[in-house]
GROMACS .gro file of C-alpha atoms in nm:
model
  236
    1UNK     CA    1   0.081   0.204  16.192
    2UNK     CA    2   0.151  -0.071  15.936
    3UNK     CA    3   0.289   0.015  15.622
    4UNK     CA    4   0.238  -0.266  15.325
    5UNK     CA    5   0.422  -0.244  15.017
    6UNK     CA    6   0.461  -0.540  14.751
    7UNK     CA    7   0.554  -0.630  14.429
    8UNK     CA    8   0.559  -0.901  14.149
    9UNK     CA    9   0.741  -0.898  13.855
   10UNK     CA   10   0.769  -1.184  13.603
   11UNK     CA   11   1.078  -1.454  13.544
   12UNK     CA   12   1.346  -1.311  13.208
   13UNK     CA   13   1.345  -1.703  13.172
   14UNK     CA   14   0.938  -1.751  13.232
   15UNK     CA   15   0.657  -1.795  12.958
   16UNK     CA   16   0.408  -1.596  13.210
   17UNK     CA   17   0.406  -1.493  13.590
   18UNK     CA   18   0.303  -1.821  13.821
   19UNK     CA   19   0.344  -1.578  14.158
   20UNK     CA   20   0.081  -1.385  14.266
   21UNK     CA   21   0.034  -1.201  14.610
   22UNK     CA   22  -0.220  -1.057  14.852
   23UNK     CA   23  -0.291  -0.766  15.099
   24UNK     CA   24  -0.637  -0.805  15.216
   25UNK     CA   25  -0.881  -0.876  14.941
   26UNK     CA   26  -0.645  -0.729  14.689
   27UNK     CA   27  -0.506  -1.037  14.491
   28UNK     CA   28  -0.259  -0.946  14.224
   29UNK     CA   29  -0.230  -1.244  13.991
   30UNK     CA   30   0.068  -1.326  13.746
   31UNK     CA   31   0.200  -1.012  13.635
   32UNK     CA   32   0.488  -0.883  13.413
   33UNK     CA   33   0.530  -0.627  13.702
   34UNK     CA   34   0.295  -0.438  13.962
   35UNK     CA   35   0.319  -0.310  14.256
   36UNK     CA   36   0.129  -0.208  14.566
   37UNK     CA   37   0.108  -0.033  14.869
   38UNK     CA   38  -0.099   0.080  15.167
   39UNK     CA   39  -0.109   0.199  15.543
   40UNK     CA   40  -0.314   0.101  15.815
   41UNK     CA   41  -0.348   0.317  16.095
   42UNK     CA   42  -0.562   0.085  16.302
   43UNK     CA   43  -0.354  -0.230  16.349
   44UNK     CA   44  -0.652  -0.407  16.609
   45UNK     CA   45  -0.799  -0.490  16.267
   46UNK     CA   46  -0.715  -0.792  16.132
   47UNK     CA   47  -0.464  -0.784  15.825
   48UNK     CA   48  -0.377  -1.023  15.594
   49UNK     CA   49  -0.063  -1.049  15.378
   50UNK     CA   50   0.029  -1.359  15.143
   51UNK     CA   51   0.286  -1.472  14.889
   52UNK     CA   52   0.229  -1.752  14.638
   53UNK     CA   53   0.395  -1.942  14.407
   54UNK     CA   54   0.237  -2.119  14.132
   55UNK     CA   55   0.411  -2.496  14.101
   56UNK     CA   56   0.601  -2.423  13.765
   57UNK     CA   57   0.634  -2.834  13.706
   58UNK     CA   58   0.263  -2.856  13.700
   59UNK     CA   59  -0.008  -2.694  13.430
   60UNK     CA   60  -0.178  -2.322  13.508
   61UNK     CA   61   0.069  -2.304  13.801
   62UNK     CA   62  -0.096  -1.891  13.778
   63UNK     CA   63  -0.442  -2.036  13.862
   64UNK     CA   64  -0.317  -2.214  14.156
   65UNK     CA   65  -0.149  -1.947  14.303
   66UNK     CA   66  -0.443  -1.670  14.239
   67UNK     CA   67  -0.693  -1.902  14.360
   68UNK     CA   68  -0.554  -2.035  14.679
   69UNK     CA   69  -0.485  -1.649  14.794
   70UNK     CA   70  -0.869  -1.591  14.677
   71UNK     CA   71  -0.988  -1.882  14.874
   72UNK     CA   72  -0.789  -1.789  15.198
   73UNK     CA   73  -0.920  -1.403  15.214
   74UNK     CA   74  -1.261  -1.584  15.163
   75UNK     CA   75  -1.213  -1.801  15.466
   76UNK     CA   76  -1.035  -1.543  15.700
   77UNK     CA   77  -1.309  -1.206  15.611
   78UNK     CA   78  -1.623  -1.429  15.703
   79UNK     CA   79  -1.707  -1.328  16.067
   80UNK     CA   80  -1.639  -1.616  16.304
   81UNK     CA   81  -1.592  -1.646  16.680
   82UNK     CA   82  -1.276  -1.856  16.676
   83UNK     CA   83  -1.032  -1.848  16.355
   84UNK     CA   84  -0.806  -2.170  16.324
   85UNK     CA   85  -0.549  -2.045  16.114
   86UNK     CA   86  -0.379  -2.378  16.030
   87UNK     CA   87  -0.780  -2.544  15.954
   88UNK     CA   88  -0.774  -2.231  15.749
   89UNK     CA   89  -0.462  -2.325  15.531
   90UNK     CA   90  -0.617  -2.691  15.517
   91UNK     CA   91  -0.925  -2.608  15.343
   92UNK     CA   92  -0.764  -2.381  15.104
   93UNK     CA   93  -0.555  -2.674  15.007
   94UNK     CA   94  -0.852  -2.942  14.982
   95UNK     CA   95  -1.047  -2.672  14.787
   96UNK     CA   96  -0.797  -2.598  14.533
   97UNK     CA   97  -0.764  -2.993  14.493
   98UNK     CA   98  -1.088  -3.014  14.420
   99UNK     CA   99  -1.056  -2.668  14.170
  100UNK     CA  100  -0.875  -2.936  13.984
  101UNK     CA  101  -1.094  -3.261  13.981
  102UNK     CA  102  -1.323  -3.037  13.773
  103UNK     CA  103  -1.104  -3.049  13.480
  104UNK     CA  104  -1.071  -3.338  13.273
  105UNK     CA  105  -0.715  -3.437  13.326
  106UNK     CA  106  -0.768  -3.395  13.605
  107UNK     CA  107  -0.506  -3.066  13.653
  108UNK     CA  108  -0.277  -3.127  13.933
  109UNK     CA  109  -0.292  -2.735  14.088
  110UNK     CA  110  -0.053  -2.686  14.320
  111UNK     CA  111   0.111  -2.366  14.464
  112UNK     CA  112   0.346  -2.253  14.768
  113UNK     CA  113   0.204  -2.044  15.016
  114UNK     CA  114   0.368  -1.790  15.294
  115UNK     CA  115   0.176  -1.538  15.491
  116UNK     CA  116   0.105  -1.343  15.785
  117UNK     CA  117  -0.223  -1.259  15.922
  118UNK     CA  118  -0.158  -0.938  16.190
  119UNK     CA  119  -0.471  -0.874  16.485
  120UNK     CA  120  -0.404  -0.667  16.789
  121UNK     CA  121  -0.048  -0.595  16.781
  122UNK     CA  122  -0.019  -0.967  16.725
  123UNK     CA  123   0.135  -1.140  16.408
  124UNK     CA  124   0.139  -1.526  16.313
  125UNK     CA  125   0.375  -1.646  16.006
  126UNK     CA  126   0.225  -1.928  15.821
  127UNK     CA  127   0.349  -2.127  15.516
  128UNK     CA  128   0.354  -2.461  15.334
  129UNK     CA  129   0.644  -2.501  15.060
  130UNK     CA  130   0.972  -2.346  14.989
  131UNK     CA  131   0.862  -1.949  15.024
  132UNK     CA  132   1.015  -1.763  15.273
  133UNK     CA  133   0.898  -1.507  15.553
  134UNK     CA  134   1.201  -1.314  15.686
  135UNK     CA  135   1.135  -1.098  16.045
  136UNK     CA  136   1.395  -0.767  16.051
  137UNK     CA  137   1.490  -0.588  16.394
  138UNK     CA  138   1.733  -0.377  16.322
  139UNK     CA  139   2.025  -0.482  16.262
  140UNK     CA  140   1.871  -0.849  16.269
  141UNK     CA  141   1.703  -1.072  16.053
  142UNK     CA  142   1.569  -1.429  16.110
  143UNK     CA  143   1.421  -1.638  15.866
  144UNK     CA  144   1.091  -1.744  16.075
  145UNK     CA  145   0.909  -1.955  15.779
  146UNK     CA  146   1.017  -2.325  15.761
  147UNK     CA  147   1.144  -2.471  15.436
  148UNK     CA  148   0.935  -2.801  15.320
  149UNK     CA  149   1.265  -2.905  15.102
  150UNK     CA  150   1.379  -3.214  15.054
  151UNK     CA  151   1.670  -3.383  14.844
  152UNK     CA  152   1.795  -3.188  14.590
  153UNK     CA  153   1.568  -2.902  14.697
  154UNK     CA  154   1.218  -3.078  14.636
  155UNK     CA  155   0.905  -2.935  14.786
  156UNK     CA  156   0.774  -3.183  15.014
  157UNK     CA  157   0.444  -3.039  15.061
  158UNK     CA  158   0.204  -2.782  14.912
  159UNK     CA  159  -0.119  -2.661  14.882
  160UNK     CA  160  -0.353  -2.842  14.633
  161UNK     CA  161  -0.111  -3.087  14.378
  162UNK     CA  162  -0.348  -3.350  14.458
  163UNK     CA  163  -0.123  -3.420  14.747
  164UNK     CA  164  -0.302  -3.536  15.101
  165UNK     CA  165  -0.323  -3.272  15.375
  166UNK     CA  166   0.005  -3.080  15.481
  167UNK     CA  167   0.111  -2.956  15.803
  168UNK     CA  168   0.081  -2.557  15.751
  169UNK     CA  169   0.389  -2.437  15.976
  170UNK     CA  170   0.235  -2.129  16.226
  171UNK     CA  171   0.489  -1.892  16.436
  172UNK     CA  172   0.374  -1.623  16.602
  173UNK     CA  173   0.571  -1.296  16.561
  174UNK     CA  174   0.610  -1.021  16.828
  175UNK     CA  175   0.639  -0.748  16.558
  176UNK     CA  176   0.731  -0.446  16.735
  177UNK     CA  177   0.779  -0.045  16.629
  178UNK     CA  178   1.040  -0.017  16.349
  179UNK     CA  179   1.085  -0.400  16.251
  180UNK     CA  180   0.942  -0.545  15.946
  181UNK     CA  181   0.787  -0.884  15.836
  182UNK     CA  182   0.940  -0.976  15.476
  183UNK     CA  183   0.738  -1.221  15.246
  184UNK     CA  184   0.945  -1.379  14.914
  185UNK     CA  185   0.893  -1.614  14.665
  186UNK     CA  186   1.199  -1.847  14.585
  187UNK     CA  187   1.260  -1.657  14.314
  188UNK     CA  188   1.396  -1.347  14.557
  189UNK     CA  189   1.548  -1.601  14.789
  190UNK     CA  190   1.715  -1.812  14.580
  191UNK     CA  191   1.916  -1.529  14.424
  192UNK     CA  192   1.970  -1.316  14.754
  193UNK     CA  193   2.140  -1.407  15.088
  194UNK     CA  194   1.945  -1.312  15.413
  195UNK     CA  195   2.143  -1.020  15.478
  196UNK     CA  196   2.163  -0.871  15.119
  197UNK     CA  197   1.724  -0.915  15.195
  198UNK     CA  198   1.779  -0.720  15.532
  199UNK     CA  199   1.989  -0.411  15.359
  200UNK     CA  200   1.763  -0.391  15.061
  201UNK     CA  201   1.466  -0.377  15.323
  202UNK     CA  202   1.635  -0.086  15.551
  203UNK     CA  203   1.719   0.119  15.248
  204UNK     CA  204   1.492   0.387  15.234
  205UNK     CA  205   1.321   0.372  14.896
  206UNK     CA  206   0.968   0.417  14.811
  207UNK     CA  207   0.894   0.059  14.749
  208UNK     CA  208   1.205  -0.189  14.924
  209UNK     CA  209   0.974  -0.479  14.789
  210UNK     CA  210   1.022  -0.351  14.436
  211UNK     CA  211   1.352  -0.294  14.524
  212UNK     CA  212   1.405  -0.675  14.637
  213UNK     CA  213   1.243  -0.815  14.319
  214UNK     CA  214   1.491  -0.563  14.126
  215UNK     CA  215   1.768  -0.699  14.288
  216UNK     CA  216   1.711  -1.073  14.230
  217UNK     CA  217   1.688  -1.022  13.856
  218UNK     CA  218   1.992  -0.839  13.854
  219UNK     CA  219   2.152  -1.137  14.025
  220UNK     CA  220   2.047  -1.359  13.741
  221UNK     CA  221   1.755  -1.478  13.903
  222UNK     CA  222   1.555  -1.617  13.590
  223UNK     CA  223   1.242  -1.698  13.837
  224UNK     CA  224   0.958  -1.505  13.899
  225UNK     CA  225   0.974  -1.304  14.210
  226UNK     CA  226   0.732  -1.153  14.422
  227UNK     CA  227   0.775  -0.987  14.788
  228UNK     CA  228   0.547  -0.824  15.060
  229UNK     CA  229   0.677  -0.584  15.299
  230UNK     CA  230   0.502  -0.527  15.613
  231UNK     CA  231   0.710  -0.200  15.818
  232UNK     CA  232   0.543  -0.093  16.127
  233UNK     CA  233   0.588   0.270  16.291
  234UNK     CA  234   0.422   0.488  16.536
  235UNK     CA  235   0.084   0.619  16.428
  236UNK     CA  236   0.100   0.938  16.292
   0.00000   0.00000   0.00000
């Protein structure tokens, strides 16, 4: 069994939410604060969980992030005999590029991206930009995403920003009973160290992803934050 919970909760120093995050075709846009959660008994199905975060340098950083997550479920729900995951990733990006060329401007739309799509006990990490995906067996936790940072902490690639292709990063994940997959915006990981992440995760709230998004603002985090958690248990 797979148990999803996640959250979003707008910036104390933000005009309006630029995160946004999926489970499936549920895509919760910017927000002041939501959350979300729900089980899946059958994990052969395939199961799709994203973070994004709207480039806050750039205008309607919220559309970016909403539409690339839109675009992505699109892509992955169509029925296909081979899936390429990372082809996937690249269309969403040249799509929301052209998203943009439609305005006059034309608007440079650009948004972070972190995911996991989970088929057949099987689970492949996936993300282009600064947003982090976190894998937790107890007492463990290893950040499995891969930071496009530069100098002085500049993303060095994302999706759309009128920016050529990037190279999505893909790991695959061998999530096993009572570990967890943890999705964050920069906004959670900026403010909380990895293992601060892995005790807020274990504690045994109702919604840790809430609980992670609490904690960031209460360590001054004036960012938007947003986080997925994907637990998985024996079937009930």
């Amino acid at each position: 069994m797979l148990e999803v919970c996640g959250h979003i909760s707008q910036g104390l120093a933000r005009k309006n939410c630029e995160d946004a995050f999926a489970i499936n075709d549920k895509v919760v846009p910017g927000q002041q604060s939501y959350s979300a959660k729900k089980s899946f008994v059958d994990d052969k199905s395939p199961l799709l969980v994203c973070v994004a975060d709207g480039l806050g340098g750039h205008p309607k950083g919220e559309v970016a992030s909403k539409y690339a997550l839109q675009k992505l479920w699109d892509i992955c729900a169509k029925p296909q005999e081979t899936f390429a995951l990372k082809l996937a990733l690249i269309e969403v990006h040249r799509a929301t590029n052209r998203l943009a060329n439609q305005d006059a401007g034309p608007l440079l739309l650009g948004t972070t991206i972190v995911g996991a799509l989970l088929h057949n006990g099987k689970a492949t990490v996936f993300n282009v930009g600064d947003s982090r995906a976190y894998h937790l067996s107890k007492p463990d936790i290893a950040q499995v995403s891969v930071a496009d940072s530069g100098f002085a902490g500049a993303i060095t690639q994302v999706i759309g920003g009128g920016n050529p292709d990037p190279d999505p990063h893909l790991v695959d994940v061998d999530l096993k009973e009572d570990e967890m997959l943890i999705l964050v915006s920069d906004g959670v990981s900026g403010a909380l160290g990895t293992d601060e992440i892995a005790e807020i995760a274990l504690s045994s709230t109702a919604n840790n992803a809430q609980q992670l998004c609490t904690a960031a603002k209460e360590a001054e985090s004036g960012d938007d934050t947003t986080a997925i958690v994907v637990a998985k248990s024996t079937a009930k």
